[in-house]
Short mmCIF file of C-alpha atoms in Angstrom, two decimals:
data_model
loop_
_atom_site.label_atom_id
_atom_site.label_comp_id
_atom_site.label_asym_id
_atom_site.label_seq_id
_atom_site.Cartn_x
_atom_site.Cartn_y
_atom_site.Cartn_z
CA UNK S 1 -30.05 -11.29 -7.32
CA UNK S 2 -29.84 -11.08 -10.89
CA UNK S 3 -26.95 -13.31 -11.60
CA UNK S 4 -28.10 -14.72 -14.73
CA UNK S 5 -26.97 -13.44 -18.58
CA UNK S 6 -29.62 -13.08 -20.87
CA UNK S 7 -28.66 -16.18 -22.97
CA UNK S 8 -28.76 -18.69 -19.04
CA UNK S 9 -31.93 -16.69 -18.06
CA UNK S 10 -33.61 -18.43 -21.85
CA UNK S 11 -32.00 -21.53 -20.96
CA UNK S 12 -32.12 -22.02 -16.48
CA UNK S 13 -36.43 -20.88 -17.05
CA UNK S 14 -36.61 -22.46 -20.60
CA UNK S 15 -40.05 -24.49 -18.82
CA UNK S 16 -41.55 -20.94 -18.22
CA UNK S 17 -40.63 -19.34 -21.40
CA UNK S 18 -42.91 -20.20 -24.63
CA UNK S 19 -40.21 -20.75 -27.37
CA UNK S 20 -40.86 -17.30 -29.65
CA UNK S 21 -39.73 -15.61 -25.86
CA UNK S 22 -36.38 -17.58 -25.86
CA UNK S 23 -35.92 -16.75 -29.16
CA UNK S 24 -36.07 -13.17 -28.67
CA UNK S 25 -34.15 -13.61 -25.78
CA UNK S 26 -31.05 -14.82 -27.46
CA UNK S 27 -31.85 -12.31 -30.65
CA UNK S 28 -31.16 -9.62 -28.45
CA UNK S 29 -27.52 -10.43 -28.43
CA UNK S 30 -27.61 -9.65 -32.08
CA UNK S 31 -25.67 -5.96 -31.74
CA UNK S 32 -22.98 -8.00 -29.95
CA UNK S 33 -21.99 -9.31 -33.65
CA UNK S 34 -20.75 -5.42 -34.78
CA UNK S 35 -19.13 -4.01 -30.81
CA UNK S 36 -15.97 -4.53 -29.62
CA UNK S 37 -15.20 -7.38 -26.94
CA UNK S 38 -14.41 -5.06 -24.33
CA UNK S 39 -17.50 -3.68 -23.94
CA UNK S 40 -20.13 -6.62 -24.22
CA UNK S 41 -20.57 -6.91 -20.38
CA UNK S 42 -21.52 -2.73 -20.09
CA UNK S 43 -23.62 -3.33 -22.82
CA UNK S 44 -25.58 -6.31 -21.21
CA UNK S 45 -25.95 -4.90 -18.53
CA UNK S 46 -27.61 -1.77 -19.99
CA UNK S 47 -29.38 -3.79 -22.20
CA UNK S 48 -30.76 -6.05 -18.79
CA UNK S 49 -31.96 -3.04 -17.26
CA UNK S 50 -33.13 -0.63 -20.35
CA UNK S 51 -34.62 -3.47 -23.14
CA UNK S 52 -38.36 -3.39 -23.41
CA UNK S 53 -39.81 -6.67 -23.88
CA UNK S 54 -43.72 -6.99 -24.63
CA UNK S 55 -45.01 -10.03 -22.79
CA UNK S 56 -47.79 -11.97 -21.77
CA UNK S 57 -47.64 -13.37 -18.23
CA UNK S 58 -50.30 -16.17 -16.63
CA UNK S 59 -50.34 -16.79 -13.48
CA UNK S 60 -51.78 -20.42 -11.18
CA UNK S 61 -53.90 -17.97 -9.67
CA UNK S 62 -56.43 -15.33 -10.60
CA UNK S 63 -55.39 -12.57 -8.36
CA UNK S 64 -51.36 -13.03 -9.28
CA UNK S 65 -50.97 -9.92 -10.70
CA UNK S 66 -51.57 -7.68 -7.74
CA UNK S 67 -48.47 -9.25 -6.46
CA UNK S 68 -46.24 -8.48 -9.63
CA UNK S 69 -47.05 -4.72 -9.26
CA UNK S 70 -44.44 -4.88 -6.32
CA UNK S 71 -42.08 -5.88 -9.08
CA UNK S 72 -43.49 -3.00 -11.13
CA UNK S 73 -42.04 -0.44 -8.47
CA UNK S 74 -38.43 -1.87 -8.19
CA UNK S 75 -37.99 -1.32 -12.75
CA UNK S 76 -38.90 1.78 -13.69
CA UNK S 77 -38.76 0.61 -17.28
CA UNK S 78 -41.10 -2.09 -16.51
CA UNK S 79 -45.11 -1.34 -17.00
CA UNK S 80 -47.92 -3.60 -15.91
CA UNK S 81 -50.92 -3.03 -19.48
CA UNK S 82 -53.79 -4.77 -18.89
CA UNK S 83 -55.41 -7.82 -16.52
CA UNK S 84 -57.46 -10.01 -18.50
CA UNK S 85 -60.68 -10.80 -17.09
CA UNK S 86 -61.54 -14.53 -17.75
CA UNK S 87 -58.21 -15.75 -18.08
CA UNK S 88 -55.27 -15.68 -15.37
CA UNK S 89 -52.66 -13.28 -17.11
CA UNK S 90 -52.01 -9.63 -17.68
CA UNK S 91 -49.91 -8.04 -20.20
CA UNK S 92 -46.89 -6.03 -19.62
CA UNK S 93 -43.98 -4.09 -20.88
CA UNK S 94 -40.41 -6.01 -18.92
CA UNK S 95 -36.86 -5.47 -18.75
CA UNK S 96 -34.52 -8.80 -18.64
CA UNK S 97 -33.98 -7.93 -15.42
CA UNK S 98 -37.37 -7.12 -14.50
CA UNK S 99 -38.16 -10.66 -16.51
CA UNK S 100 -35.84 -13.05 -14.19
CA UNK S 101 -37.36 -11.99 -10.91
CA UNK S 102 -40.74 -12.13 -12.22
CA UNK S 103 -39.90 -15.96 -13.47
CA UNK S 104 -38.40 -16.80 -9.71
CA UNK S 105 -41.92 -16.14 -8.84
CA UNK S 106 -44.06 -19.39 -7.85
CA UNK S 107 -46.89 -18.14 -8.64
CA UNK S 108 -46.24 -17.36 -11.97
CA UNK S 109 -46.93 -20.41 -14.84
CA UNK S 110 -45.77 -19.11 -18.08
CA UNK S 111 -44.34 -16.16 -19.77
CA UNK S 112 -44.91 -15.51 -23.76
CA UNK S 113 -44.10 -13.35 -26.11
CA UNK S 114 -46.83 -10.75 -27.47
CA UNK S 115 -45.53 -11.91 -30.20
CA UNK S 116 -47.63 -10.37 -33.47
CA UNK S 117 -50.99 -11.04 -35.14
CA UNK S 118 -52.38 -10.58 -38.70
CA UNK S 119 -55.38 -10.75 -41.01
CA UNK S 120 -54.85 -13.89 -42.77
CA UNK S 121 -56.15 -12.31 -46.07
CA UNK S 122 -54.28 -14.05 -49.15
CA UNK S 123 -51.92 -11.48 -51.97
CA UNK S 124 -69.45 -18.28 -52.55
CA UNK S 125 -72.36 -18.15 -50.99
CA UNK S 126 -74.54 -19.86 -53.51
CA UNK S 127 -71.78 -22.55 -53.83
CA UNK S 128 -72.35 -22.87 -49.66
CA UNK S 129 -75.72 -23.49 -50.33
CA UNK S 130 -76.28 -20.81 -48.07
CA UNK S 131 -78.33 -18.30 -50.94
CA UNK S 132 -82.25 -18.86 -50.02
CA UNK S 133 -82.23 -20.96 -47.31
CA UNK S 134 -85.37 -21.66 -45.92
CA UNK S 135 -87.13 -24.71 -43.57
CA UNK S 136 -90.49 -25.28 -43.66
CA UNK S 137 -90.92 -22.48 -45.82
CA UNK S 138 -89.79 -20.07 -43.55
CA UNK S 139 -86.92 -17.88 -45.09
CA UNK S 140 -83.58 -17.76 -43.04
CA UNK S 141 -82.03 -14.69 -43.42
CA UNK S 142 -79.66 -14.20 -39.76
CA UNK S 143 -82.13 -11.61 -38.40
CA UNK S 144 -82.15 -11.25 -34.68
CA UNK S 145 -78.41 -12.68 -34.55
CA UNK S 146 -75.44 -10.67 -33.89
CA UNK S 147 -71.82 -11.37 -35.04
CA UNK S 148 -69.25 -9.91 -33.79
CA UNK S 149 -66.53 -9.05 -36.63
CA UNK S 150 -62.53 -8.88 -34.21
CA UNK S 151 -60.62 -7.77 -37.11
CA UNK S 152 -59.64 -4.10 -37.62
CA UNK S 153 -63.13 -2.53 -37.71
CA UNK S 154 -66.36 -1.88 -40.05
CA UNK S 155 -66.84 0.97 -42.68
CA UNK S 156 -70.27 2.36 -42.68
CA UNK S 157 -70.91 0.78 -45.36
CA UNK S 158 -74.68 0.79 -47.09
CA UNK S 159 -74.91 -2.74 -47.20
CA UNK S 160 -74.94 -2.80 -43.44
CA UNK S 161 -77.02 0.42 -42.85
CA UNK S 162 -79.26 0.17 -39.95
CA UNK S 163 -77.02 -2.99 -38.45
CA UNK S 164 -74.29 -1.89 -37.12
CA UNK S 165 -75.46 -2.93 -34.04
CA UNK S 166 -71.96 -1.83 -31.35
CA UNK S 167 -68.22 -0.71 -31.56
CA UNK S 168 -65.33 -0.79 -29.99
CA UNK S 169 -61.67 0.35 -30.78
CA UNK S 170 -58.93 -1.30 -29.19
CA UNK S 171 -56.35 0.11 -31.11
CA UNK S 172 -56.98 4.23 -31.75
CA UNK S 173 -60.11 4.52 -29.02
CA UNK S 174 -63.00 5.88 -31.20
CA UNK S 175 -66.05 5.16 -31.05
CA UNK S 176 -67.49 5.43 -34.54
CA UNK S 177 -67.68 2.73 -36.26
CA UNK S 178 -64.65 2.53 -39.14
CA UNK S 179 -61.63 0.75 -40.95
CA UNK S 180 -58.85 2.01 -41.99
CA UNK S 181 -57.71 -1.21 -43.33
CA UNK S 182 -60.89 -2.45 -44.89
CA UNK S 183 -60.25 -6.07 -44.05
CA UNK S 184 -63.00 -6.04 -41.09
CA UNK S 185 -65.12 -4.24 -43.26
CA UNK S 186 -64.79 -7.28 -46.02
CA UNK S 187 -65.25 -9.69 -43.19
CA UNK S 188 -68.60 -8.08 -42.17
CA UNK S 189 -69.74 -7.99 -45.81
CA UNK S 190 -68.83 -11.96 -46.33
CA UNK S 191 -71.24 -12.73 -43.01
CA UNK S 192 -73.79 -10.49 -43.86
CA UNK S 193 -74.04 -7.77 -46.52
CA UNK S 194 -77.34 -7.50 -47.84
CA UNK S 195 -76.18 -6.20 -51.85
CA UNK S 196 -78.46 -3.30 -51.70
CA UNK S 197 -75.92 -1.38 -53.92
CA UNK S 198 -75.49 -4.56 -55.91
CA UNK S 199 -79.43 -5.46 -56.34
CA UNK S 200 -78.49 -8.38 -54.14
CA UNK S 201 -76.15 -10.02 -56.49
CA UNK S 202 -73.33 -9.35 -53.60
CA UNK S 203 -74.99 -10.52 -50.29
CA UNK S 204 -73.61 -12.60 -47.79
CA UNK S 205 -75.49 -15.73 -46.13
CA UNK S 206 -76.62 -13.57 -43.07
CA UNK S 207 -77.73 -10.47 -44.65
CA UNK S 208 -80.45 -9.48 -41.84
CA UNK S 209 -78.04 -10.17 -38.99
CA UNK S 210 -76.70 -7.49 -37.07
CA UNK S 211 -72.65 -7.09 -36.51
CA UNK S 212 -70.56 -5.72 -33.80
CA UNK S 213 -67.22 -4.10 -34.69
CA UNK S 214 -64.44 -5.39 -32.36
CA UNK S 215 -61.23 -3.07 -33.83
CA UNK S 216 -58.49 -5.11 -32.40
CA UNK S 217 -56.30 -4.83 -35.91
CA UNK S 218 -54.06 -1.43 -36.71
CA UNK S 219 -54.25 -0.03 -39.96
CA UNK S 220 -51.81 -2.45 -41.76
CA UNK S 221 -53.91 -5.43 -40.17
CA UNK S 222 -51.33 -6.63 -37.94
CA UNK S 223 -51.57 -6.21 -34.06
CA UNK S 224 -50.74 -8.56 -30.98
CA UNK S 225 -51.78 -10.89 -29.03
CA UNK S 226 -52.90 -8.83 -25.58
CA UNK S 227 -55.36 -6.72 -27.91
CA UNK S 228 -56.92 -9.49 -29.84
CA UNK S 229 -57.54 -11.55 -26.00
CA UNK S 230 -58.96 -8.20 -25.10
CA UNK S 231 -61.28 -7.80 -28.17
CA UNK S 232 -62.34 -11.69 -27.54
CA UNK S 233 -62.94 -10.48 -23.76
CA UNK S 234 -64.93 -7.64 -24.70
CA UNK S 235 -67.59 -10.23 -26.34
CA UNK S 236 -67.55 -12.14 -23.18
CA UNK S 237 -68.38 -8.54 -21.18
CA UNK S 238 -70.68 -7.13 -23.67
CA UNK S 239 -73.22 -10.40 -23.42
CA UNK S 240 -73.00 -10.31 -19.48
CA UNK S 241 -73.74 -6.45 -19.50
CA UNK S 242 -76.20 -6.29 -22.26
CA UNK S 243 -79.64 -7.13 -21.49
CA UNK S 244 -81.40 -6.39 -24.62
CA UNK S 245 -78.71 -8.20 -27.36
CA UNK S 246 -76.20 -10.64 -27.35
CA UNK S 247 -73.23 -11.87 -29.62
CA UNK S 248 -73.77 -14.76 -31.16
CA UNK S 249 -70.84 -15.36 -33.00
CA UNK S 250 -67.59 -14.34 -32.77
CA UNK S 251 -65.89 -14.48 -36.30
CA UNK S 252 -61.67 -14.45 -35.85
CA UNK S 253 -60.34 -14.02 -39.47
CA UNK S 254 -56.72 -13.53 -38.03
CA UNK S 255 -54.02 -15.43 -37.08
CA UNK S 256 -50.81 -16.04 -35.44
CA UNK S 257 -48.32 -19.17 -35.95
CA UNK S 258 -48.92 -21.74 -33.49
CA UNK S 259 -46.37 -22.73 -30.78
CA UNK S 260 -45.77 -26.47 -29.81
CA UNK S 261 -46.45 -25.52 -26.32
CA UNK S 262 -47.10 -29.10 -23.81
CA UNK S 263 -50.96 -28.93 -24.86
CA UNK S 264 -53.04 -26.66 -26.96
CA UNK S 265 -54.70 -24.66 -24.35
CA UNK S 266 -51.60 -23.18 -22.91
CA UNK S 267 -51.51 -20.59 -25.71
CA UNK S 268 -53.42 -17.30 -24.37
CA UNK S 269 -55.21 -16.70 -27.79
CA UNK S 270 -56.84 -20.53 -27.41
CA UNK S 271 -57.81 -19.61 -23.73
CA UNK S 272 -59.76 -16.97 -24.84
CA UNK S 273 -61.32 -18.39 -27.41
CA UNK S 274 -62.29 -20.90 -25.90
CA UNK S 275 -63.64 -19.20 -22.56
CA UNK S 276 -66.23 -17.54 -25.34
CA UNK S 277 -67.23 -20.93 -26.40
CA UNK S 278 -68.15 -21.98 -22.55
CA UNK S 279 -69.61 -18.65 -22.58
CA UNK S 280 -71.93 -19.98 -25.30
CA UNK S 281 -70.43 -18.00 -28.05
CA UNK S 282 -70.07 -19.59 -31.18
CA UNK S 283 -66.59 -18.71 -32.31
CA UNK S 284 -65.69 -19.38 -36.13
CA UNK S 285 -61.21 -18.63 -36.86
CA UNK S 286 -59.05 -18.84 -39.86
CA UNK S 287 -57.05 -21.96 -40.46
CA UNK S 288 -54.86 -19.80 -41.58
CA UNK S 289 -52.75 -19.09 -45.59
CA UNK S 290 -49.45 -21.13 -44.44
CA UNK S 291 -50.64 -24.26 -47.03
CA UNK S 292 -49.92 -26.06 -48.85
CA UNK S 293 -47.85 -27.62 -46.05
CA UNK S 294 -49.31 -29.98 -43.34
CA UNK S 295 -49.12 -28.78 -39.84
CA UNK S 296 -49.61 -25.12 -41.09
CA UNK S 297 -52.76 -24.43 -38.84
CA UNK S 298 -53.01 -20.85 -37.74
CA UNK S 299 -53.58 -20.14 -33.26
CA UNK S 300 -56.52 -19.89 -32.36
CA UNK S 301 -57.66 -22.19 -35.16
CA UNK S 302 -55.59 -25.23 -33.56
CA UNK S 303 -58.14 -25.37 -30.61
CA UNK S 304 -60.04 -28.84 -30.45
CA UNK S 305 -63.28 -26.69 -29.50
CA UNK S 306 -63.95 -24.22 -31.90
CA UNK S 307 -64.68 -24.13 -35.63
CA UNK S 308 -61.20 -24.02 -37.85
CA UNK S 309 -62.50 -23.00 -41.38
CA UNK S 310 -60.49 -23.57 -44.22
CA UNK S 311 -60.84 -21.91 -47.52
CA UNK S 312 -61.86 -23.80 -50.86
CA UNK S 313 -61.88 -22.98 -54.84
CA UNK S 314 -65.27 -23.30 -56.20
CA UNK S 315 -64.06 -21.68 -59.53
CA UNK S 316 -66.94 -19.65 -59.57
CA UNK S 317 -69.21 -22.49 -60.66
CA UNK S 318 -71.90 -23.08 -58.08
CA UNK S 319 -73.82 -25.40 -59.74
CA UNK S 320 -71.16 -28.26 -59.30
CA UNK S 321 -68.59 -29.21 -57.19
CA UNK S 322 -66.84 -31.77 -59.26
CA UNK S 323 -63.99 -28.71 -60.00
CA UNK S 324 -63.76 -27.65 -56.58
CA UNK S 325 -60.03 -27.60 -54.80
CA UNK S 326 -58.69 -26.46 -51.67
CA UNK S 327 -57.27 -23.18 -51.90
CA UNK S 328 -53.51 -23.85 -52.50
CA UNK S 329 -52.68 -21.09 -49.59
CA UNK S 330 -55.27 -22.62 -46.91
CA UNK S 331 -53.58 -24.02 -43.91
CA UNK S 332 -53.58 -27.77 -43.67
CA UNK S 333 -53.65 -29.70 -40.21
CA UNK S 334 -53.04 -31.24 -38.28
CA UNK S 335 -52.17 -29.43 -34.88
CA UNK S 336 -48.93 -30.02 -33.18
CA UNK S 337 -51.24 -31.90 -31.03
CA UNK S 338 -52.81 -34.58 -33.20
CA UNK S 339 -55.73 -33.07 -34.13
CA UNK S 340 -57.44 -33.90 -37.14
CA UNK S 341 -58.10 -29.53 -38.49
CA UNK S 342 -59.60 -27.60 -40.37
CA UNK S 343 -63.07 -28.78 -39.26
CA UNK S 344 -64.68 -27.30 -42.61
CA UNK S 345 -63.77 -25.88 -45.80
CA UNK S 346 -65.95 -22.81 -47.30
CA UNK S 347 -65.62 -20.85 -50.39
CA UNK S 348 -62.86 -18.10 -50.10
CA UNK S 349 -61.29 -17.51 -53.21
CA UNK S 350 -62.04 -14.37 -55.19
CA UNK S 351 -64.83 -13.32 -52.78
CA UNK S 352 -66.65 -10.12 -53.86
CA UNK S 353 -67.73 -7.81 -50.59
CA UNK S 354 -67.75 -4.80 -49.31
CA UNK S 355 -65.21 -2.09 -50.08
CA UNK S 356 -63.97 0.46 -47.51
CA UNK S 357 -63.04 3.44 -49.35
CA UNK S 358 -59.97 4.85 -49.00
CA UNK S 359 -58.40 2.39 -46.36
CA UNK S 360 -54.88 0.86 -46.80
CA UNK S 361 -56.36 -1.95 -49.10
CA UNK S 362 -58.59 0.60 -51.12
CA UNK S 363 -55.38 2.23 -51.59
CA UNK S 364 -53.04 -0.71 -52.50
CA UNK S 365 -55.14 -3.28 -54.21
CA UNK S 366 -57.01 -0.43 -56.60
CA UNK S 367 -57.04 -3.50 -59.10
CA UNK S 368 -59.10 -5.68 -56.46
CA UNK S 369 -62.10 -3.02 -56.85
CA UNK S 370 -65.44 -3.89 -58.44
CA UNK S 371 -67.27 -0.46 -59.18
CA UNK S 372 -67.85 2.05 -55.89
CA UNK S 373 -68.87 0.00 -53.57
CA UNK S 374 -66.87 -3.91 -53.57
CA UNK S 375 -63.72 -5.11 -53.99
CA UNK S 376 -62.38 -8.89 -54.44
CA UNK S 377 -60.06 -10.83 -52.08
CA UNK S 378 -59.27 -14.18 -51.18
CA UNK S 379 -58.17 -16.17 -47.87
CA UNK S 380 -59.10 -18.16 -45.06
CA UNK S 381 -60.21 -14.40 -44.07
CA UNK S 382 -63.21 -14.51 -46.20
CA UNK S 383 -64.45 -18.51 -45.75
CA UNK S 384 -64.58 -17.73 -42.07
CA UNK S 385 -66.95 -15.05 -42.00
CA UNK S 386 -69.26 -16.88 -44.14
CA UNK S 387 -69.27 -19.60 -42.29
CA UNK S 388 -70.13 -17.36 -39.67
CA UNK S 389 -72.89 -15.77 -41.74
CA UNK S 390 -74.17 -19.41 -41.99
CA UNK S 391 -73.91 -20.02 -38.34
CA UNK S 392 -75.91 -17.05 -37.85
CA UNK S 393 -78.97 -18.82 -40.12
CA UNK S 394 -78.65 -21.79 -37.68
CA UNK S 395 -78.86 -19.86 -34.36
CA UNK S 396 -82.29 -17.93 -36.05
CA UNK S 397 -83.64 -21.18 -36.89
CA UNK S 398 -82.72 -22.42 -33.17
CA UNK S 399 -81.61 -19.75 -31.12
CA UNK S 400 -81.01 -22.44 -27.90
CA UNK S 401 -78.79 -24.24 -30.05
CA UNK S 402 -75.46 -24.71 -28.41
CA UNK S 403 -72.09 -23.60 -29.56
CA UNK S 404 -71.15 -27.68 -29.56
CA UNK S 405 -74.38 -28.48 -31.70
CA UNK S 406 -74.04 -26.44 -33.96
CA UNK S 407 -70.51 -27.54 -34.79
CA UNK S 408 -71.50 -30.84 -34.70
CA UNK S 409 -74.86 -30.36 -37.39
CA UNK S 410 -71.57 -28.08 -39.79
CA UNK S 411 -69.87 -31.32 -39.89
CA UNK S 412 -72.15 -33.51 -39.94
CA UNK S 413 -73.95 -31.82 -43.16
CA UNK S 414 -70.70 -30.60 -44.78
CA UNK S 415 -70.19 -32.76 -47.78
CA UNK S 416 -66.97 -34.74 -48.69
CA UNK S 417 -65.31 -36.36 -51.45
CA UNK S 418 -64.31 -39.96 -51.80
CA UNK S 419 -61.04 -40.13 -50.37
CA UNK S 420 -60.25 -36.80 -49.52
CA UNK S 421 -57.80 -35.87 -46.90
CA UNK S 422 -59.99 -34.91 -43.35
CA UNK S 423 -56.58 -32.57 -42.70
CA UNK S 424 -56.72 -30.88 -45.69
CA UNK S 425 -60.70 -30.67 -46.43
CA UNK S 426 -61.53 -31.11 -42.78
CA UNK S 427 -65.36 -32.77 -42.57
CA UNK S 428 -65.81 -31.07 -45.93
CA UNK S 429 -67.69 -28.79 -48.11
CA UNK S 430 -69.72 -26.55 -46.06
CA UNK S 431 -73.94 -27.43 -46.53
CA UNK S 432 -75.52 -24.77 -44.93
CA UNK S 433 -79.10 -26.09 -46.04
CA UNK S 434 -78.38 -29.62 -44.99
CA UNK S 435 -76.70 -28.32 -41.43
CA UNK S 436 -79.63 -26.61 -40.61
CA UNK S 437 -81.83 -29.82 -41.49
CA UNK S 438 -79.68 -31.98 -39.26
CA UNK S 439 -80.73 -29.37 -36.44
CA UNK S 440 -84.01 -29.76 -37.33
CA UNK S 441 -83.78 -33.17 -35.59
#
């Protein structure tokens, strides 16, 4: 049955494979390099049957993976994790062995790696035009919205007392709300920290919204792909379950590199982030700190549906834009698809928010800190969350708006320079007083 080597198994399935699985395929011959000759059949054939391979497998059909436990029985070093709920895959834990007869399957589509995921933090909001926004005198301030931060949780932090509205851990399983990264916590503070500590001077666009914790990040901010689909998942659940609130917005300030798979939304992280947009989720990601380079966009930021934000320089001079620059670090489209990205650019360098005390960034980036209670960082991490926070002033001003409409009213208020490049600066500068006048329409 299993006739294959590793190397012919990459190559005879290569249409089922997504290319960082063939690559890690073949890299598993690596050892060969330092062993004898003699003994490189044993040790495939150990290696066939013992090597643990994290994977992602979809299926044509919903109910596919009740057949693969039958495959589960016959490897005892294979293990069946989780089945996703809105999208047809599962992950799992496979031999090579346990791989090829899974890919003879017909009703399996595609296999992919797990392959890792990061916070795409780089080693504002007045310049938004998001400070003070009111319509028709009314003040907009995100209250009665909820954003849901998926990053690697939320500190306590006093700047969100009293808003800390749900939490969930994906990667330790508690269930009070922390960080031990304090990239999440950041994240939350950019959307909406209300600078009580700081008299208001740090306060983020939405600073009467409420926020979710989705901890899908470990404590180094890196974790994979099944546990960020399950944190986007968990949004989708949470709104058909909850009855008194909803999330809003789902802010994604991670990243993975994107794949040139046949069309965008065959990567798994796209397909669930786009499921939450059908959903009626408004989901804001990362383009991602790969720039300056073109075609540098960050997954799930390469989806045509959802809002790619890229990060720009205001050098800390709200009053004028004529010094403004892209962030030299923020992605720069487009897709491997065509498509024109990021969709908007937002401040995100040297953004002042919320400190998480002593979590692996407290700890490591001591010179980052601004008194007790902030700290300073820059990325594509920060923009998006305030982008969020300004989506979150949009849905108070017209909670039935659509997650479609209210990309389209970003864009269409976002304000661009003569001549500047829609891949690099997307629609441009982000106008959160002249969005919300567009949906005023």
């Amino acid at each position: 049955m299993f006739e294959y080597s590793i190397v012919q198994l990459a190559r005879h399935y290569a249409h089922k494979l997504d290319r960082p699985l063939r690559h890690f395929l073949v890299s598993i011959y690596k050892p060969f390099l330092y062993t004898p000759c003699i003994i490189h059949k044993q040790l495939e054939r150990w290696m066939k049957k013992m090597k643990r391979i994290p994977v992602i497998i979809q299926f044509h059909e919903e109910n596919g993976v009740f057949a693969l436990k039958e495959v589960e029985k016959q490897h005892f070093r294979m293990k069946i994790h989780h089945q996703f709920r809105y999208i047809p895959s599962c992950s799992a834990e496979v031999t090579p062995q346990a791989l090829e007869q899974i890919l003879q399957r017909h009703d399996v589509k595609k296999v992919y790696l797990n392959r890792k995921v990061s916070a795409l933090l780089n080693n504002a909001v007045p310049s938004a035009n998001a400070k003070n926004v009111a319509v028709n005198g009314t003040a907009l301030s995100g209250k009665g919205v909820t954003i849901a931060i998926v990053d690697t949780g939320i500190y306590p932090h006093p700047d969100l007392e009293g808003r800390i509205a749900g939490f969930v851990d994906f990667v330790n399983g508690r269930t009070e709300p922390y960080d031990d990264n304090g990239h999440g916590t950041h994240c939350a503070g950019d959307a909406a920290g209300n600078g009580s500590v700081s008299s208001g001077l740090y306060r983020g666009p939405a600073y009467e919204a409420n926020v979710v914790g989705v901890k899908v990040l470990n404590k180094v901010g890196a974790g994979r792909l099944d546990t960020i689909i399950r944190g986007i998942e968990w949004c989708i659940q949470y709104n058909e379950t909850s009855k008194d609130e909803k999330i809003d917005i789902i802010s994604l300030s991670l990243g993975g590199e994107s794949q040139p798979f046949p069309e965008e939304n065959d990567d798994p992280l796209v397909q669930a982030a786009e499921k939450a947009w059908d959903k009626g989720i408004v989901v804001c990601a990362a383009a991602g700190n790969a720039g300056p380079e073109y075609r540098t966009i960050s997954s799930p930021g390469i989806s045509d549906k959802i809002i790619t934000v890229g990060a720009l320089d205001d050098r800390d001079t709200a009053e004028t834009r004529e010094d403004d620059e892209i962030a030299n670090f923020s992605s720069r489209g487009p897709t491997y698809y065509g498509v024109s990205k990021p969709d908007i650019v937002v401040p995100g360098v040297n953004i002042v928010s919320l400190r998480a005390p002593k979590s692996f960034l407290d700890k490591y980036q001591k010179q980052n800190r601004i008194g007790q209670y902030y700290m300073s960082m820059s990325g594509t991490s920060m923009a998006t969350p305030i982008c969020a926070g300004i989506v979150a002033l949009m849905l108070q001003y017209k909670p039935d708006a659509t997650p479609d409409e209210i990309k389209r009213a970003l864009k269409e208020g976002a304000g661009l320079w003569k001549d500047r490049d829609p891949n690099i600066y997307g629609a441009g500068y982000v106008d959160a007083q002249r969005a919300i006048g567009l949906l005023a329409k």
